[in-house]
Amino acid sequence: MSKSLTHIRPGAVVEFMHGDQPQLAWVLEEQSGKLRIWTINKREMKLPAARVLPWYGPGHDPGCSRQEIQDRLNAHQERRGEIQAGLNVMELWDLAQGELDKAKLEWFADLLWEDAGPDQLAALGRAMLSAKTHFKFRPPYFEIYPEETVELRLKTQAEEKEREAVVRAGSDLFKALWEARMHGCDAKTPRMDDDVTERLKQLLLDQIAKQADDKSEKIWTAVRKGLPDIPHLALLLAQKWGVLPPHHNYLLDEAGYEWGNDWSKRHQKALSEQFGCFESLRTEPEDTPFVSIDGSTTRDIDDAFHVSRTEDGYRLQLALARPMLCWDFGSELDKDVFERASSLYLPEGSTHMMPEELGTGLFSLFEGQDRPAMIADFDLDPDGAIRSATPRLGWVRIQKNDTYENAERVLSENGDEHLALAHELASLLIKGRIANGACIIRKPEPIVTVEGEGHDAAVCVTMKEACPEAELIVSEFMILANCGLALWGQENNVPLLHRTQDIALPAEAAGIFTDPTEILPRVRLLLPAQTELQPKRHAALGVPAYTSITSPLRRYLDFVNMAQVCSMLEKGEPRLDTDRLESLLTHLSPRMSAVSQVQRFRPRYWKLHYLSRERKKLREAIVVDENGPLPNLAMPELQINVRVPRKLLGDKLYPGQRFQINFGRIDPLTNEIKVAEALED
């Protein structure tokens, strides 16, 4: 094959690239580097000689008829196909790679045959062109890829083939699932390989969790063509397919939060070490008769109190759980607890930040059990103002775990001097906060519970039994602790993470508000609190500084702050300096935000599901904002506000006006709720 392409004569058999494949043709005429050819597909066309592949021949009688040309082209095509089928270009690559970077086709042919003919050369050229993972054709040479490049290209080729299979099967499957969902029937899903099935399942799960990488996103874009562009499409498809159950909590997936306690099983060694360390450090508990007040179902008890009267005021001792007694910061267990960021208390159940063996077991302040604690000792003046705050480390034995309901009953009967004194102090504390501008919102608290799973899930809504006097004790003591320890940290150069809301509020914002018409205007004055290292005023609480430290079993923010205080008391210096604490906050803040979204929106999902079961039932609603085309109405029964078109309410509206409303469309998944009818009550 030494002839120049410019000397191609009529009657020669040539090949050229067409549609990424070599195509066979017969030269009818050649003139000044331009050919008129007859292709094997019975098509006459013009072709620049430069497009002819560097293997051609044999030459035939240029006077052959079209039928004779076609017969000979067919014969060459068949012969070349037979030869190509018998070639193993991978073995040829093995022989060539490492020897040289590129070579002409004849060099490779010499490795296979002594004197290769035109059909053999063409067959080999075709085979090497098809081996794109091993050779690259740069006329007239074939470049030989090195082994590393071949491995990478083979991997890419396999991935592309797999991607095509997934896209093809996914498109058919998802269309079938969507059609079945729209018609309320079972889907006729196509048959698929197990690998493809698993890839499609993972594709949906990645979309639901918003964790898809670029490759997954490209596949998702391809398979969802023809389907509606709606929120939560992947979740709806996964539920119709049976990959996920109805009412699946996709918010947990988005937050990357593992429900339940199974996650802790991978830390059994660390948990065993915690128990061993606990026993080795156990000391005799203080004899202070601490009491806790919590909900009747609470198992993660992280605070207890004891109040006594002094000659000129009060002494309040607060025992706070100390789960970092033997904690290994930076360990795998610590990293998992950090990622969880907070316990979650949802209508379908609770899941805890810490392993249950620790958070609702070893370090929970159960009555009659010896527990490590950080005791915050407050000396308060007759008005409840802080004269001094002195934290110390020790062990405690809680005298009693009381409930809100029982404490409320005892207070109403004046049956316990200690509780009465605690309430007396709490009343002074809230009075002082209001004098400092505190804006206190009190709403009815609906308790939403879910029994059963999937299609059998039943939602129940009841109003929490009001225990205002008992709740006042706990809330005021916790605010005092968080404020007092923030001030102590400031005085002792202990960096802490503070909750700040350094804003100016008008005088009318101060007080206790229970009426929905009074609550909304006050809430609009309040900006969200920030987490910062610098202690600043918290306007809504009416305190000069506020850290978050009283719930170290439930919130990692409190856990970090507790560790700072305990380290200072034990070693004379905080665990983290300001720079390291600030660095930690940059990673902790997004985790807290992600987990808080679950706590915020999941109860609302179940409330909307509850309403959707009886959309036509009339429910009480109160106008809290009459302005604009969509006045705002509050539903105290569920603590939900809804926007209602003014045309349904009439023109004469005023705050406090009561209506009976029912609903049209309610979609818990998209947080959509539309009022269909409003009757003035």
XYZ file of C-alpha atoms in Angstrom, residues 37-643:
607
model
C -17.967 7.083 -6.528
C -20.641 4.413 -6.265
C -21.244 3.299 -2.681
C -22.217 -0.148 -1.522
C -25.544 1.417 -0.587
C -26.209 2.032 -4.319
C -25.664 5.738 -4.142
C -23.574 7.836 -6.495
C -21.794 10.758 -4.884
C -18.785 13.034 -5.118
C -15.920 12.680 -2.656
C -12.613 14.521 -2.169
C -9.738 12.075 -2.505
C -8.439 13.302 0.835
C -11.394 11.587 2.534
C -10.381 8.142 1.303
C -8.947 5.971 4.059
C -5.271 5.010 3.571
C -6.134 1.508 2.457
C -7.691 0.909 -0.930
C -7.863 -1.611 -3.677
C -7.949 -3.888 -5.400
C -8.355 -2.273 -8.787
C -10.942 -3.648 -11.228
C -11.934 -3.064 -14.827
C -13.365 0.474 -14.872
C -15.792 -0.604 -17.589
C -17.828 -2.885 -15.355
C -21.574 -2.451 -15.340
C -23.377 -1.146 -12.263
C -24.566 -4.638 -11.431
C -21.041 -6.012 -11.725
C -19.792 -3.140 -9.518
C -22.456 -3.914 -6.937
C -21.676 -7.636 -6.971
C -17.968 -7.042 -6.476
C -18.574 -4.502 -3.683
C -20.833 -7.004 -1.940
C -18.189 -9.693 -2.267
C -15.478 -7.450 -0.811
C -17.805 -6.400 1.993
C -18.511 -10.005 2.908
C -14.866 -11.001 2.712
C -13.716 -8.096 4.844
C -16.394 -8.808 7.400
C -15.237 -12.434 7.687
C -11.615 -11.398 8.151
C -12.508 -8.711 10.714
C -14.539 -11.220 12.722
C -11.437 -13.384 13.082
C -9.134 -10.600 14.272
C -8.227 -9.911 17.889
C -6.943 -6.359 17.945
C -6.489 -6.530 21.724
C -3.678 -9.035 21.187
C -2.274 -6.733 18.530
C -2.354 -3.877 21.045
C -0.567 -6.051 23.603
C 2.217 -6.635 21.096
C 2.481 -2.998 20.083
C 1.985 -0.994 23.259
C 5.220 -0.068 24.924
C 7.155 -0.619 21.687
C 6.210 2.583 19.889
C 3.692 5.422 20.054
C 2.218 5.171 16.556
C 2.519 3.255 13.299
C 0.936 2.929 9.885
C -1.580 0.182 9.178
C 0.994 -1.840 7.180
C 3.204 -2.152 10.269
C 0.401 -3.792 12.227
C -0.519 -5.974 9.209
C 3.038 -7.278 9.071
C 2.572 -8.644 12.596
C -0.294 -10.800 11.328
C 0.431 -11.674 7.687
C 3.439 -12.055 5.433
C 1.860 -10.256 2.496
C -1.472 -8.672 3.350
C -3.945 -8.109 0.534
C -6.376 -5.199 0.214
C -9.231 -7.042 1.941
C -6.993 -8.013 4.859
C -5.693 -4.466 5.259
C -9.198 -3.011 5.108
C -10.504 -5.554 7.633
C -7.654 -4.750 10.005
C -8.196 -1.014 9.555
C -11.886 -1.415 10.335
C -11.119 -3.456 13.435
C -8.604 -0.925 14.732
C -10.990 1.963 14.066
C -13.613 0.223 16.192
C -11.122 -0.267 19.048
C -11.342 3.363 20.135
C -10.303 2.510 23.667
C -6.920 1.225 22.459
C -6.093 3.142 19.261
C -6.623 6.609 17.885
C -6.581 7.074 14.120
C -4.685 10.144 12.907
C -4.267 9.447 9.165
C -2.149 7.794 8.076
C -1.093 6.629 11.546
C -2.763 4.694 14.348
C -1.687 6.054 17.735
C -1.257 3.354 20.390
C -2.698 4.295 23.791
C -0.607 3.346 26.861
C -2.035 0.898 29.378
C -3.106 3.597 31.872
C -5.079 5.422 29.189
C -6.699 2.204 27.997
C -7.826 1.318 31.515
C -9.343 4.750 31.957
C -11.098 4.643 28.579
C -12.413 1.127 29.220
C -13.802 2.297 32.535
C -15.410 5.311 30.899
C -16.838 3.130 28.132
C -18.318 0.702 30.679
C -19.819 3.576 32.623
C -21.330 5.055 29.485
C -22.798 1.696 28.515
C -24.212 1.295 31.976
C -25.563 4.854 31.877
C -27.332 4.194 28.583
C -28.915 1.049 30.011
C -30.057 2.939 33.114
C -31.464 5.843 31.086
C -33.313 3.540 28.700
C -34.836 1.424 31.472
C -35.439 4.415 33.756
C -37.329 6.382 31.134
C -39.706 3.477 30.545
C -40.066 2.713 34.241
C -40.691 6.246 35.457
C -43.233 6.946 32.729
C -45.079 3.766 33.691
C -44.980 4.711 37.378
C -46.250 8.216 36.724
C -49.066 7.038 34.476
C -50.109 4.502 37.115
C -50.032 7.168 39.798
C -52.176 9.532 37.748
C -54.738 6.802 37.065
C -54.640 5.343 40.571
C -53.673 1.856 39.451
C -50.752 -0.529 39.771
C -47.808 0.146 37.490
C -46.729 -2.353 34.832
C -43.003 -2.022 35.311
C -40.583 -3.252 32.622
C -38.230 -6.136 33.298
C -34.751 -4.959 34.283
C -31.436 -6.405 35.385
C -30.820 -6.313 39.122
C -27.922 -3.901 38.655
C -30.063 -1.467 36.681
C -32.854 -1.745 39.243
C -30.486 -0.883 42.068
C -29.028 2.030 40.107
C -32.489 3.475 39.512
C -33.441 3.072 43.145
C -30.270 4.856 44.212
C -30.916 7.520 41.588
C -34.263 8.334 43.206
C -32.844 8.224 46.730
C -30.025 10.591 45.775
C -32.518 13.039 44.295
C -34.729 12.865 47.376
C -31.767 13.490 49.667
C -30.391 16.198 47.352
C -27.069 14.372 47.304
C -26.773 13.593 43.599
C -23.386 14.079 41.961
C -22.909 15.408 38.425
C -23.222 11.961 36.815
C -26.413 11.204 38.707
C -27.856 14.603 37.798
C -27.234 13.984 34.100
C -28.966 10.601 34.277
C -31.893 12.114 36.203
C -32.258 14.867 33.618
C -32.392 12.230 30.868
C -34.817 9.794 32.520
C -37.313 12.437 33.649
C -37.903 13.808 30.144
C -41.603 13.835 29.416
C -42.552 13.898 33.106
C -43.979 16.986 34.811
C -41.573 19.428 36.409
C -42.973 19.329 39.945
C -41.466 19.347 43.439
C -40.726 15.953 44.988
C -41.092 14.055 41.709
C -38.414 11.560 42.751
C -40.172 10.933 46.070
C -43.538 10.356 44.382
C -41.976 7.898 41.924
C -40.135 6.070 44.697
C -43.335 5.743 46.706
C -45.313 4.470 43.701
C -42.555 1.952 42.973
C -42.596 0.785 46.587
C -39.013 1.830 47.259
C -40.258 4.178 49.999
C -43.475 4.034 52.039
C -46.245 6.637 52.020
C -45.494 9.602 54.304
C -41.770 8.945 54.082
C -39.875 11.665 55.963
C -37.743 13.026 53.133
C -36.563 15.852 55.415
C -34.409 13.329 57.274
C -32.824 12.327 53.964
C -32.096 15.940 53.077
C -30.511 16.481 56.473
C -28.557 13.218 56.287
C -30.035 12.256 59.665
C -30.331 8.591 60.662
C -33.594 7.848 62.443
C -33.638 5.655 65.529
C -30.694 4.244 67.447
C -29.245 1.692 65.021
C -26.515 4.144 64.027
C -24.959 3.760 67.479
C -24.261 0.049 66.911
C -21.115 0.943 64.990
C -19.757 2.519 68.182
C -20.129 -0.390 70.604
C -16.477 -0.299 71.644
C -16.623 3.427 72.381
C -19.844 2.956 74.357
C -18.282 0.185 76.448
C -15.365 2.484 77.189
C -17.812 5.184 78.302
C -19.383 2.841 80.841
C -15.978 1.757 82.131
C -14.768 5.332 82.486
C -18.017 6.318 84.202
C -17.489 3.708 86.913
C -13.824 4.564 87.379
C -14.605 8.247 88.009
C -17.677 7.754 90.201
C -17.562 9.706 93.483
C -19.932 10.232 96.377
C -22.828 12.463 95.282
C -23.705 15.733 96.956
C -26.571 15.572 99.425
C -28.572 18.407 97.797
C -32.129 17.098 97.181
C -32.428 18.092 93.521
C -35.785 17.779 91.743
C -36.486 17.706 88.005
C -39.711 18.582 86.183
C -40.264 17.197 82.678
C -42.919 15.743 80.417
C -44.283 12.377 81.473
C -42.603 10.603 78.546
C -39.233 12.360 78.791
C -36.243 10.037 79.172
C -33.362 12.418 78.423
C -33.446 14.390 81.667
C -30.666 16.930 81.632
C -31.576 19.438 84.371
C -32.758 19.502 87.984
C -32.964 22.236 90.606
C -32.998 23.047 94.278
C -34.087 26.405 95.723
C -33.524 27.710 99.214
C -34.191 31.036 100.875
C -31.251 33.046 102.186
C -31.148 35.950 104.635
C -31.332 38.455 101.798
C -32.594 36.601 98.767
C -32.453 33.149 97.232
C -29.985 30.395 96.425
C -30.723 28.412 93.300
C -28.661 25.346 92.466
C -29.104 23.835 89.021
C -27.706 20.380 88.282
C -27.013 19.965 84.562
C -26.137 16.636 82.959
C -22.422 16.186 82.167
C -22.215 13.664 79.304
C -18.684 14.785 78.336
C -17.292 13.157 81.495
C -15.116 10.804 79.384
C -15.808 12.175 75.922
C -13.264 11.714 73.149
C -13.680 14.790 70.962
C -12.740 14.089 67.353
C -13.546 10.382 67.650
C -15.877 8.624 65.228
C -18.603 8.663 67.882
C -18.146 12.390 68.396
C -18.298 13.007 64.640
C -21.605 11.139 64.374
C -23.104 13.001 67.336
C -21.894 16.278 65.809
C -23.635 15.423 62.531
C -26.886 14.660 64.357
C -26.632 18.085 66.029
C -29.900 17.744 67.957
C -32.504 15.288 69.155
C -35.757 15.285 67.205
C -39.231 15.072 68.721
C -41.693 14.406 65.912
C -45.308 13.223 65.751
C -44.183 9.742 64.659
C -41.722 9.419 67.527
C -38.428 10.655 68.911
C -34.838 10.080 67.924
C -31.909 11.210 69.998
C -28.702 13.068 69.317
C -26.656 10.785 71.518
C -26.688 6.990 71.632
C -29.637 6.017 73.785
C -27.323 4.064 76.058
C -25.832 7.426 77.054
C -28.417 10.138 76.394
C -31.455 8.365 77.804
C -29.431 6.051 80.007
C -26.043 6.536 81.616
C -26.008 10.351 81.797
C -29.714 11.116 82.160
C -30.539 12.516 85.598
C -32.759 9.686 86.859
C -33.941 9.849 90.439
C -32.011 7.670 92.872
C -29.098 7.265 90.417
C -25.616 8.731 90.861
C -24.826 11.012 87.952
C -21.991 13.404 87.025
C -23.196 16.987 86.782
C -22.148 20.565 86.416
C -23.848 22.441 89.244
C -24.542 26.124 88.637
C -24.903 27.840 92.015
C -26.716 31.198 91.897
C -26.888 33.805 94.638
C -29.916 36.003 93.898
C -31.161 39.170 95.554
C -34.736 39.556 96.867
C -35.921 40.529 93.353
C -34.253 37.532 91.700
C -31.365 39.487 90.170
C -28.045 37.648 89.929
C -25.445 38.623 92.502
C -23.105 35.765 91.612
C -23.012 32.628 89.493
C -20.577 29.878 90.513
C -20.400 26.657 88.517
C -18.734 23.558 89.963
C -18.279 19.919 89.018
C -19.616 17.071 91.088
C -21.913 14.074 91.298
C -25.583 14.279 92.217
C -28.378 11.921 93.147
C -31.736 13.332 92.056
C -34.361 13.048 94.766
C -37.349 13.076 92.416
C -38.222 13.147 88.723
C -41.513 15.022 88.729
C -43.888 15.684 85.812
C -45.439 18.975 84.773
C -48.913 17.637 85.454
C -48.115 16.477 88.992
C -46.121 19.600 89.844
C -49.023 21.763 88.627
C -51.455 19.874 90.843
C -49.172 20.127 93.885
C -48.680 23.853 93.320
C -52.430 24.425 93.111
C -52.873 22.577 96.406
C -49.954 24.344 98.135
C -48.698 20.890 98.977
C -44.935 21.343 98.652
C -42.893 24.152 100.219
C -39.943 23.612 97.895
C -42.101 23.848 94.749
C -43.884 26.895 96.155
C -40.540 28.605 96.774
C -39.374 27.678 93.278
C -42.537 29.218 91.832
C -42.067 32.336 93.937
C -38.560 32.778 92.524
C -39.658 32.013 88.959
C -42.363 34.685 89.242
C -39.733 37.238 90.262
C -37.480 36.184 87.383
C -40.142 36.632 84.705
C -41.177 39.959 86.232
C -37.586 41.141 85.974
C -37.264 39.997 82.364
C -40.445 41.806 81.348
C -39.103 44.946 83.019
C -36.045 44.507 80.784
C -38.220 44.341 77.651
C -38.891 40.608 77.302
C -41.526 39.695 74.718
C -43.102 36.445 75.891
C -45.384 34.528 73.540
C -47.679 31.877 74.976
C -49.797 29.752 72.662
C -51.911 26.654 73.090
C -49.774 23.644 72.276
C -51.388 20.980 70.090
C -49.896 17.523 70.512
C -49.760 15.722 67.174
C -49.210 11.983 67.310
C -49.141 9.362 64.585
C -50.151 5.755 65.065
C -49.349 3.166 62.428
C -47.246 3.466 59.294
C -47.700 3.947 55.565
C -51.291 3.929 54.369
C -52.396 2.917 57.879
C -50.933 6.023 59.537
C -53.567 7.776 61.655
C -53.037 11.288 62.998
C -54.407 12.378 66.348
C -54.390 15.988 67.560
C -55.032 16.819 71.200
C -54.325 19.939 73.205
C -51.518 19.657 75.713
C -52.708 19.944 79.287
C -51.875 23.446 80.436
C -49.367 23.498 83.292
C -48.423 27.200 83.322
C -47.100 27.382 86.882
C -44.908 24.280 86.638
C -43.668 25.291 83.176
C -42.850 28.752 84.501
C -40.435 27.246 87.027
C -38.509 25.236 84.442
C -38.435 27.885 81.714
C -37.310 30.693 84.036
C -34.635 28.578 85.711
C -33.235 27.517 82.326
C -33.159 31.115 81.065
C -31.443 32.160 84.282
C -28.853 29.395 83.906
C -28.096 30.248 80.279
C -27.870 33.962 81.066
C -25.850 33.550 84.261
C -23.315 31.177 82.722
C -22.917 33.463 79.698
C -22.018 36.301 82.081
C -19.701 33.988 84.053
C -17.961 32.986 80.825
C -17.514 36.641 79.897
C -16.016 37.461 83.303
C -13.653 34.479 83.245
C -12.558 34.674 79.586
C -14.236 31.400 78.653
C -15.336 31.556 74.999
C -18.860 30.231 74.528
C -21.388 30.086 71.712
C -24.112 32.621 72.449
C -27.622 33.141 71.150
C -27.993 36.830 70.376
C -30.822 39.100 69.279
C -29.361 42.551 69.681
C -32.282 44.602 68.368
C -34.341 47.492 69.686
C -37.949 46.705 70.524
C -40.681 49.257 71.247
C -42.110 49.416 74.746
C -45.365 47.798 73.608
C -43.456 44.649 72.669
C -42.713 43.876 76.322
C -45.083 41.603 78.193
C -46.869 38.276 78.004
C -49.057 37.764 74.939
C -51.612 34.995 74.461
C -54.150 36.471 72.029
C -53.405 35.602 68.363
C -54.193 39.188 67.324
C -51.506 40.457 69.709
C -48.972 37.753 68.935
C -48.527 38.296 65.187
C -47.578 42.011 65.376
C -45.009 41.229 68.076
C -43.542 38.299 66.188
C -43.028 40.538 63.165
C -40.849 42.799 65.289
C -38.490 39.975 66.201
C -35.534 39.088 64.023
C -34.227 35.503 64.216
C -31.628 34.941 66.929
C -28.031 34.438 65.806
C -25.313 32.143 67.153
C -22.179 34.148 67.852
C -19.056 34.041 69.995
C -19.538 37.532 71.391
C -22.095 37.766 74.201
C -24.802 40.253 73.321
C -28.294 41.133 74.408
C -31.180 38.795 73.622
C -34.047 41.229 73.216
C -37.002 38.833 73.221
C -35.746 37.126 76.380
C -34.887 40.402 78.079
C -31.414 39.315 79.177
C -28.007 40.963 78.640
C -26.361 37.727 77.431
C -27.514 34.206 76.694
C -25.603 31.041 75.985
C -27.185 27.640 75.374
C -25.938 25.079 77.866
C -28.838 23.497 79.743
C -29.578 20.668 77.267
C -26.243 18.917 76.575
C -28.015 15.578 76.045
C -30.203 17.025 73.305
C -28.207 19.709 71.467
C -24.597 19.651 70.343
C -24.401 23.427 70.799
C -25.124 22.944 74.518
C -22.734 19.987 74.572
C -19.895 22.192 73.265
C -20.637 24.974 75.735
C -20.846 22.538 78.625
C -17.444 21.116 77.630
C -15.979 24.651 77.641
C -17.200 25.305 81.185
C -16.241 21.865 82.503
C -12.752 22.114 81.016
C -12.260 25.511 82.660
C -13.362 24.141 86.037
C -11.287 20.966 85.737
C -8.110 22.173 83.988
C -8.114 25.916 84.428
C -8.569 26.603 80.708
C -11.381 26.115 78.170
C -11.188 23.188 75.755
C -11.237 25.456 72.702
C -9.878 28.960 72.271
C -11.848 31.614 70.401
C -10.411 30.811 66.972
C -11.033 27.067 67.251
C -14.531 27.627 68.613
C -15.308 29.971 65.727
C -14.006 27.371 63.275
C -16.236 24.744 64.869
C -19.241 27.063 64.583
C -18.783 27.440 60.813
C -19.334 23.681 60.493
C -21.928 23.310 63.248
C -24.263 26.095 62.059
C -25.297 24.408 58.778
C -25.862 21.115 60.614
C -28.081 22.823 63.182
C -29.989 24.557 60.411
C -30.523 21.345 58.426
C -31.757 19.378 61.447
C -33.958 22.229 62.675
C -35.755 22.159 59.303
C -36.903 18.635 60.120
C -38.199 19.680 63.535
C -39.928 22.703 62.053
C -41.649 21.263 59.000
C -42.412 17.633 59.816
C -45.113 18.393 62.433
C -46.736 20.775 59.945
C -46.782 17.972 57.352
C -48.837 15.809 59.714
C -51.101 18.713 60.648
C -51.915 19.269 56.979
C -52.449 15.552 56.491
C -54.840 15.630 59.449
C -56.778 18.505 57.868
C -56.832 16.808 54.467
C -58.732 13.849 55.929
C -61.680 16.148 56.700
C -61.275 19.098 54.371
C -64.964 19.989 54.353
C -65.247 20.142 58.129
C -65.640 23.702 59.388
C -62.908 24.874 61.746
C -62.500 28.037 63.774
C -60.117 30.720 62.516
C -59.379 34.226 63.799
C -58.368 37.251 61.730
C -54.932 38.408 62.872
C -54.049 40.610 59.889
C -56.820 42.071 57.765
C -54.625 43.978 55.306
C -53.951 43.147 51.667
C -55.703 40.810 49.218
C -54.922 37.750 51.366
C -55.755 38.437 55.037
C -54.021 36.230 57.608
C -56.158 33.963 59.806
C -54.888 31.946 62.783
C -56.181 28.494 63.706
C -55.401 28.123 67.449
C -56.507 24.482 67.438
C -53.541 23.499 65.252
C -51.295 26.570 65.546
C -51.467 27.097 61.783
C -51.960 30.398 60.000
C -53.640 30.488 56.593
C -54.018 33.139 53.919
